[in-house]
Amino acid sequence: MHCPFCRNPDSRVVDSRTADDGASIRRRRQCPQCSRRFSTMESAALAVVKRSGASEPFSRSKVISGVRKACQGRPVSDDELALLAQKVEEAVRLSGQAEIDAHDVGLAILQPLKELDLVAYLRFASVYRSFESLEDFDAAIEELRAQSAGSDAERSS
């Protein structure tokens, strides 16, 4: 790490702390040449590999914009979308991979979206699960009904 003051290529770590709920590390450093201190932030890079093969950094804002289209006209707030994007990022990071396929990011969105809004879930799932016919929609709706009936039965016991 170069010193931002004298450009010395060496520095010494004085203190380290977690930041952003453990997603990154804040380090206090000191330059051995000019003795000035500075801070750095370190976080693990997460890249998304597109269908074209291009790689780009994971972006919560892209998750939000994609889900926002499915939520159009639904009672879903911006705060709920931000929380959904955070859950998706946490799920993707738990995979332990530095690069993840864009399709896998879409699949990681499905469960939190199902918990948020079922109509938006069906809209989004129709793209990411490649629905090709009305029967695909019927099967997904029946699956949701069965899950709903199962959770209703659990609540009443």
XYZ file of N, CA and C in Angstrom:
471
model
N 0.851 -1.177 0.000
C 0.000 0.000 0.000
C 0.893 1.234 0.000
N 0.748 2.075 -1.001
C 1.536 3.308 -1.090
C 0.994 4.354 -0.130
N 1.899 5.081 0.502
C 1.516 6.198 1.366
C 0.917 7.299 0.478
N -0.278 7.812 0.820
C -0.890 8.850 -0.017
C -0.175 10.207 0.095
N 0.711 10.342 1.074
C 1.394 11.615 1.294
C 2.759 11.676 0.609
N 3.588 10.634 0.825
C 4.945 10.664 0.264
C 5.172 9.594 -0.809
N 4.133 8.772 -1.082
C 4.183 7.724 -2.094
C 5.177 6.598 -1.776
N 5.606 6.490 -0.544
C 6.462 5.393 -0.127
C 5.674 4.081 -0.328
N 6.301 3.069 -0.934
C 5.564 1.842 -1.244
C 5.302 0.932 -0.042
N 5.708 1.336 1.136
C 5.556 0.491 2.310
C 4.700 1.204 3.351
N 3.967 0.439 4.143
C 3.233 0.998 5.283
C 3.051 -0.100 6.309
N 2.778 0.326 7.533
C 2.624 -0.610 8.646
C 1.196 -0.500 9.166
N 0.547 -1.632 9.392
C -0.815 -1.633 9.932
C -0.741 -1.378 11.435
N -1.445 -0.319 11.875
C -1.456 0.057 13.281
C -2.678 -0.531 13.990
N -3.824 -0.558 13.281
C -5.065 -1.026 13.888
C -5.978 -1.571 12.793
N -6.738 -2.626 13.088
C -7.713 -3.186 12.149
C -9.044 -3.369 12.856
N -10.130 -3.009 12.158
C -11.478 -3.183 12.704
C -12.412 -3.585 11.572
N -13.440 -4.342 11.924
C -14.436 -4.672 10.918
C -15.357 -3.473 10.721
N -15.887 -3.363 9.531
C -16.806 -2.272 9.194
C -17.925 -2.827 8.328
N -18.978 -2.067 8.156
C -20.119 -2.464 7.321
C -20.636 -3.838 7.718
N -20.856 -4.032 9.019
C -21.375 -5.302 9.542
C -20.521 -6.497 9.149
N -19.226 -6.319 9.135
C -18.308 -7.413 8.840
C -18.021 -7.629 7.372
N -18.594 -6.797 6.507
C -18.377 -6.967 5.064
C -17.039 -6.404 4.618
N -16.435 -5.557 5.424
C -15.144 -4.988 5.060
C -14.304 -4.767 6.321
N -13.036 -4.437 6.101
C -12.096 -4.190 7.209
C -11.506 -2.809 7.038
N -11.540 -2.033 8.110
C -10.920 -0.711 8.119
C -9.566 -0.859 8.792
N -8.526 -0.412 8.109
C -7.173 -0.506 8.672
C -6.570 0.886 8.819
N -5.975 1.135 9.967
C -5.183 2.347 10.176
C -3.755 1.956 9.868
N -3.109 2.736 9.031
C -1.733 2.448 8.616
C -0.844 3.645 8.928
N 0.445 3.358 9.051
C 1.428 4.411 9.280
C 2.596 4.195 8.327
N 3.016 5.292 7.715
C 4.135 5.247 6.783
C 5.442 5.276 7.579
N 6.381 4.338 7.326
C 7.656 4.346 8.058
C 8.578 5.489 7.619
N 8.318 6.075 6.460
C 9.181 7.142 5.963
C 8.753 8.507 6.502
N 7.481 8.894 6.338
C 7.045 10.230 6.766
C 6.282 10.191 8.088
N 6.004 9.006 8.634
C 5.314 8.791 9.909
C 3.863 9.257 9.927
N 3.300 9.596 8.802
C 1.895 10.018 8.775
C 0.999 8.789 8.726
N -0.223 8.965 9.264
C -1.192 7.870 9.316
C -2.309 8.087 8.310
N -2.844 6.978 7.833
C -3.973 7.033 6.901
C -4.794 5.756 7.064
N -6.020 5.803 6.588
C -6.932 4.658 6.693
C -7.175 4.034 5.326
N -7.375 2.724 5.342
C -7.771 2.014 4.131
C -8.975 1.145 4.468
N -9.772 0.856 3.450
C -10.911 -0.047 3.593
C -10.675 -1.225 2.655
N -10.837 -2.404 3.165
C -10.646 -3.599 2.357
C -11.943 -4.399 2.357
N -12.335 -4.855 1.194
C -13.499 -5.736 1.100
C -13.238 -6.772 0.015
N -13.891 -7.899 0.166
C -13.728 -8.966 -0.822
C -14.493 -8.585 -2.083
N -13.837 -8.691 -3.207
C -14.473 -8.366 -4.476
C -15.386 -9.520 -4.887
N -16.538 -9.161 -5.395
C -17.491 -10.144 -5.887
C -17.852 -9.752 -7.305
N -17.579 -10.624 -8.246
C -17.824 -10.318 -9.654
C -18.963 -11.171 -10.191
N -19.721 -10.573 -11.095
C -20.822 -11.268 -11.764
C -20.402 -11.506 -13.212
N -20.504 -12.755 -13.649
C -20.146 -13.113 -15.015
C -21.423 -13.132 -15.849
N -21.457 -12.274 -16.862
C -22.624 -12.149 -17.728
C -22.637 -13.269 -18.769
N -23.765 -13.407 -19.477
C -23.872 -14.426 -20.529
C -22.807 -14.251 -21.603
N -22.449 -13.008 -21.866
C -21.450 -12.724 -22.901
C -20.041 -13.132 -22.476
N -19.879 -13.452 -21.188
C -18.561 -13.796 -20.670
C -17.875 -12.627 -19.985
N -18.442 -11.424 -20.151
C -17.876 -10.241 -19.487
C -18.133 -10.334 -17.992
N -17.217 -9.778 -17.229
C -17.323 -9.792 -15.773
C -17.435 -8.361 -15.267
N -18.319 -8.149 -14.273
C -18.471 -6.825 -13.682
C -18.720 -6.980 -12.192
N -18.425 -5.947 -11.398
C -18.629 -6.045 -9.949
C -20.115 -6.229 -9.607
N -20.389 -6.988 -8.542
C -21.761 -7.154 -8.066
C -22.296 -5.792 -7.656
N -23.544 -5.535 -7.985
C -24.149 -4.245 -7.677
C -25.541 -4.441 -7.100
N -25.734 -3.976 -5.865
C -27.065 -4.037 -5.264
C -28.055 -3.203 -6.068
N -27.592 -2.091 -6.614
C -28.502 -1.224 -7.368
C -29.032 -1.929 -8.614
N -28.224 -2.802 -9.224
C -28.713 -3.560 -10.382
C -29.756 -4.585 -9.952
N -29.558 -5.183 -8.794
C -30.558 -6.114 -8.259
C -31.870 -5.363 -8.040
N -31.774 -4.193 -7.420
C -32.972 -3.403 -7.128
C -33.688 -3.007 -8.413
N -32.941 -2.555 -9.413
C -33.593 -2.118 -10.650
C -34.262 -3.290 -11.368
N -33.657 -4.463 -11.325
C -34.271 -5.632 -11.942
C -35.526 -6.075 -11.223
N -35.491 -6.044 -9.912
C -36.647 -6.463 -9.116
C -37.737 -5.395 -9.169
N -37.343 -4.140 -9.266
C -38.322 -3.045 -9.319
C -39.276 -3.229 -10.499
N -38.758 -3.728 -11.612
C -39.618 -3.974 -12.781
C -40.684 -5.015 -12.455
N -40.308 -6.058 -11.745
C -41.269 -7.097 -11.366
C -42.264 -6.587 -10.330
N -41.857 -5.581 -9.560
C -42.703 -5.036 -8.489
C -43.552 -3.852 -8.942
N -43.485 -3.523 -10.218
C -44.226 -2.377 -10.731
C -45.713 -2.543 -10.430
N -46.306 -1.519 -9.803
C -47.722 -1.550 -9.465
C -48.039 -2.358 -8.221
N -47.029 -2.855 -7.523
C -47.212 -3.644 -6.304
C -46.873 -2.790 -5.092
N -47.439 -3.108 -3.930
C -47.169 -2.320 -2.718
C -45.832 -2.690 -2.073
N -44.735 -2.374 -2.761
C -43.393 -2.698 -2.279
C -42.607 -1.389 -2.180
N -42.050 -1.115 -1.003
C -41.326 0.140 -0.786
C -39.863 0.024 -1.206
N -39.223 1.180 -1.340
C -37.793 1.213 -1.670
C -36.963 0.578 -0.565
N -37.385 0.759 0.694
C -36.662 0.148 1.817
C -36.723 -1.373 1.742
N -37.884 -1.900 1.357
C -38.021 -3.353 1.220
C -37.145 -3.876 0.086
N -37.045 -3.109 -0.999
C -36.178 -3.508 -2.109
C -34.710 -3.476 -1.694
N -34.325 -2.475 -0.911
C -32.939 -2.386 -0.433
C -32.605 -3.564 0.469
N -33.550 -3.944 1.324
C -33.335 -5.089 2.203
C -33.231 -6.382 1.395
N -34.054 -6.514 0.367
C -33.991 -7.673 -0.514
C -32.618 -7.756 -1.181
N -32.119 -6.631 -1.685
C -30.806 -6.611 -2.345
C -29.704 -7.009 -1.362
N -29.834 -6.579 -0.111
C -28.846 -6.949 0.911
C -28.885 -8.462 1.157
N -30.083 -9.025 1.249
C -30.214 -10.477 1.451
C -29.612 -11.252 0.288
N -29.843 -10.754 -0.929
C -29.296 -11.422 -2.112
C -27.772 -11.381 -2.080
N -27.212 -10.219 -1.758
C -25.754 -10.120 -1.703
C -25.189 -11.059 -0.644
N -25.824 -11.127 0.522
C -25.356 -12.027 1.575
C -25.412 -13.479 1.114
N -26.498 -13.854 0.439
C -26.636 -15.230 -0.053
C -25.559 -15.547 -1.094
N -25.300 -14.596 -1.985
C -24.299 -14.809 -3.029
C -22.903 -14.904 -2.413
N -22.620 -14.066 -1.430
C -21.301 -14.119 -0.778
C -21.112 -15.425 -0.003
N -22.216 -15.978 0.534
C -22.118 -17.243 1.268
C -21.699 -18.404 0.378
N -21.857 -18.246 -0.926
C -21.427 -19.302 -1.840
C -19.906 -19.486 -1.773
N -19.207 -18.440 -1.332
C -17.761 -18.519 -1.188
C -16.993 -18.344 -2.484
N -17.693 -18.002 -3.558
C -17.040 -17.828 -4.847
C -16.763 -16.355 -5.097
N -15.644 -16.076 -5.739
C -15.304 -14.697 -6.089
C -16.047 -14.243 -7.332
N -16.424 -15.204 -8.180
C -17.201 -14.909 -9.387
C -18.441 -15.781 -9.392
N -19.560 -15.162 -9.735
C -20.820 -15.898 -9.784
C -21.525 -15.581 -11.088
N -22.194 -16.563 -11.633
C -22.915 -16.404 -12.885
C -24.135 -15.499 -12.674
N -24.421 -14.639 -13.644
C -25.552 -13.706 -13.543
C -26.868 -14.455 -13.346
N -26.995 -15.608 -13.971
C -28.216 -16.409 -13.814
C -28.380 -16.857 -12.359
N -27.273 -17.195 -11.698
C -27.316 -17.610 -10.298
C -27.732 -16.460 -9.384
N -27.354 -15.243 -9.748
C -27.808 -14.075 -8.983
C -29.328 -13.963 -9.106
N -29.837 -14.147 -10.319
C -31.281 -14.117 -10.525
C -31.998 -15.173 -9.702
N -31.433 -16.362 -9.649
C -32.030 -17.429 -8.845
C -31.973 -17.115 -7.345
N -30.914 -16.420 -6.914
C -30.791 -16.041 -5.503
C -31.831 -14.993 -5.104
N -32.366 -14.294 -6.073
C -33.380 -13.271 -5.818
C -34.740 -13.908 -5.518
N -34.993 -15.104 -6.069
C -36.324 -15.699 -6.020
C -36.887 -15.875 -4.607
N -36.142 -16.471 -3.677
C -36.688 -16.742 -2.342
C -37.014 -15.457 -1.579
N -36.099 -14.479 -1.495
C -36.473 -13.241 -0.790
C -37.637 -12.518 -1.465
N -37.726 -12.604 -2.783
C -38.819 -11.952 -3.501
C -40.139 -12.676 -3.222
N -40.088 -13.997 -3.101
C -41.292 -14.768 -2.781
C -41.839 -14.344 -1.418
N -40.934 -14.092 -0.466
C -41.340 -13.660 0.870
C -41.884 -12.236 0.857
N -41.435 -11.435 -0.101
C -41.833 -10.028 -0.176
C -43.179 -9.848 -0.872
N -43.351 -10.441 -2.064
C -44.569 -10.237 -2.838
C -44.722 -11.377 -3.843
N -45.808 -12.134 -3.734
C -45.987 -13.313 -4.580
C -46.206 -12.977 -6.053
N -46.902 -11.888 -6.334
C -47.128 -11.508 -7.733
C -45.804 -11.108 -8.380
N -45.022 -10.304 -7.678
C -43.711 -9.910 -8.197
C -42.818 -11.142 -8.364
N -42.935 -12.077 -7.430
C -42.176 -13.325 -7.530
C -42.514 -14.064 -8.819
N -43.821 -14.206 -9.110
C -44.225 -14.910 -10.339
C -43.727 -14.197 -11.583
N -43.781 -12.879 -11.569
C -43.284 -12.119 -12.725
C -41.796 -12.384 -12.940
N -41.037 -12.297 -11.850
C -39.588 -12.476 -11.928
C -39.241 -13.928 -12.268
N -39.944 -14.875 -11.634
C -39.670 -16.297 -11.858
C -39.963 -16.700 -13.292
N -40.924 -16.048 -13.906
C -41.254 -16.411 -15.286
C -40.073 -16.169 -16.217
N -39.236 -15.212 -15.870
C -38.039 -14.950 -16.670
C -36.902 -15.885 -16.266
N -36.615 -15.974 -14.974
C -35.440 -16.722 -14.529
C -35.633 -18.224 -14.511
N -36.864 -18.682 -14.501
C -37.086 -20.117 -14.587
C -37.577 -20.492 -15.980
N -37.510 -19.516 -16.907
C -37.813 -19.731 -18.325
C -39.184 -20.356 -18.563
N -40.232 -19.717 -18.018
C -41.586 -20.185 -18.287
C -41.836 -20.059 -19.778
N -42.397 -21.114 -20.379
C -42.651 -21.113 -21.815
C -44.128 -21.260 -22.156
N -44.950 -21.599 -21.157
C -46.368 -21.810 -21.438
C -47.204 -21.469 -20.210
N -48.509 -21.478 -20.416
C -49.423 -21.236 -19.295
C -49.310 -22.331 -18.247
N -48.969 -23.535 -18.684
C -48.812 -24.645 -17.746
C -47.671 -24.376 -16.763
N -46.621 -23.691 -17.219
C -45.516 -23.331 -16.324
C -46.009 -22.388 -15.228
N -46.857 -21.410 -15.630
C -47.435 -20.500 -14.637
C -48.356 -21.265 -13.689
N -49.199 -22.156 -14.243
C -50.100 -22.949 -13.404
C -49.323 -23.772 -12.385
N -48.233 -24.399 -12.828
C -47.427 -25.226 -11.926
C -46.819 -24.369 -10.811
N -46.335 -23.187 -11.163
C -45.747 -22.298 -10.149
C -46.809 -21.825 -9.160
N -48.003 -21.514 -9.655
C -49.087 -21.071 -8.778
C -49.527 -22.208 -7.854
N -49.627 -23.411 -8.394
C -49.988 -24.571 -7.565
C -48.937 -24.824 -6.488
N -47.676 -24.652 -6.852
C -46.588 -24.812 -5.883
C -46.725 -23.780 -4.760
N -47.036 -22.537 -5.110
C -47.235 -21.491 -4.103
C -48.446 -21.795 -3.225
N -49.523 -22.287 -3.825
C -50.724 -22.642 -3.046
C -50.412 -23.771 -2.068
N -49.680 -24.766 -2.522
C -49.329 -25.889 -1.656
C -48.455 -25.423 -0.494
N -47.515 -24.552 -0.778
C -46.659 -24.017 0.287
C -47.473 -23.187 1.261
N -48.417 -22.394 0.732
C -49.268 -21.560 1.568
C -50.160 -22.434 2.452
N -50.724 -23.494 1.898
C -51.567 -24.405 2.675
C -50.745 -25.102 3.749
N -49.511 -25.468 3.409
C -48.629 -26.103 4.397
C -48.275 -25.188 5.539
N -48.000 -23.922 5.224
C -47.655 -22.969 6.284
C -48.893 -22.588 7.096
N -50.095 -22.577 6.480
C -51.325 -22.319 7.219
C -51.603 -23.447 8.209
N -51.357 -24.699 7.780
C -51.568 -25.850 8.650
C -50.609 -25.832 9.837
N -49.375 -25.401 9.592
C -48.386 -25.297 10.681
C -48.803 -24.255 11.699
N -49.332 -23.126 11.226
C -49.751 -22.051 12.125
C -50.936 -22.471 12.995
N -51.865 -23.277 12.446
C -53.075 -23.649 13.185
C -52.809 -24.760 14.199
N -51.668 -25.490 14.085
C -51.382 -26.572 15.030
C -50.802 -26.080 16.308
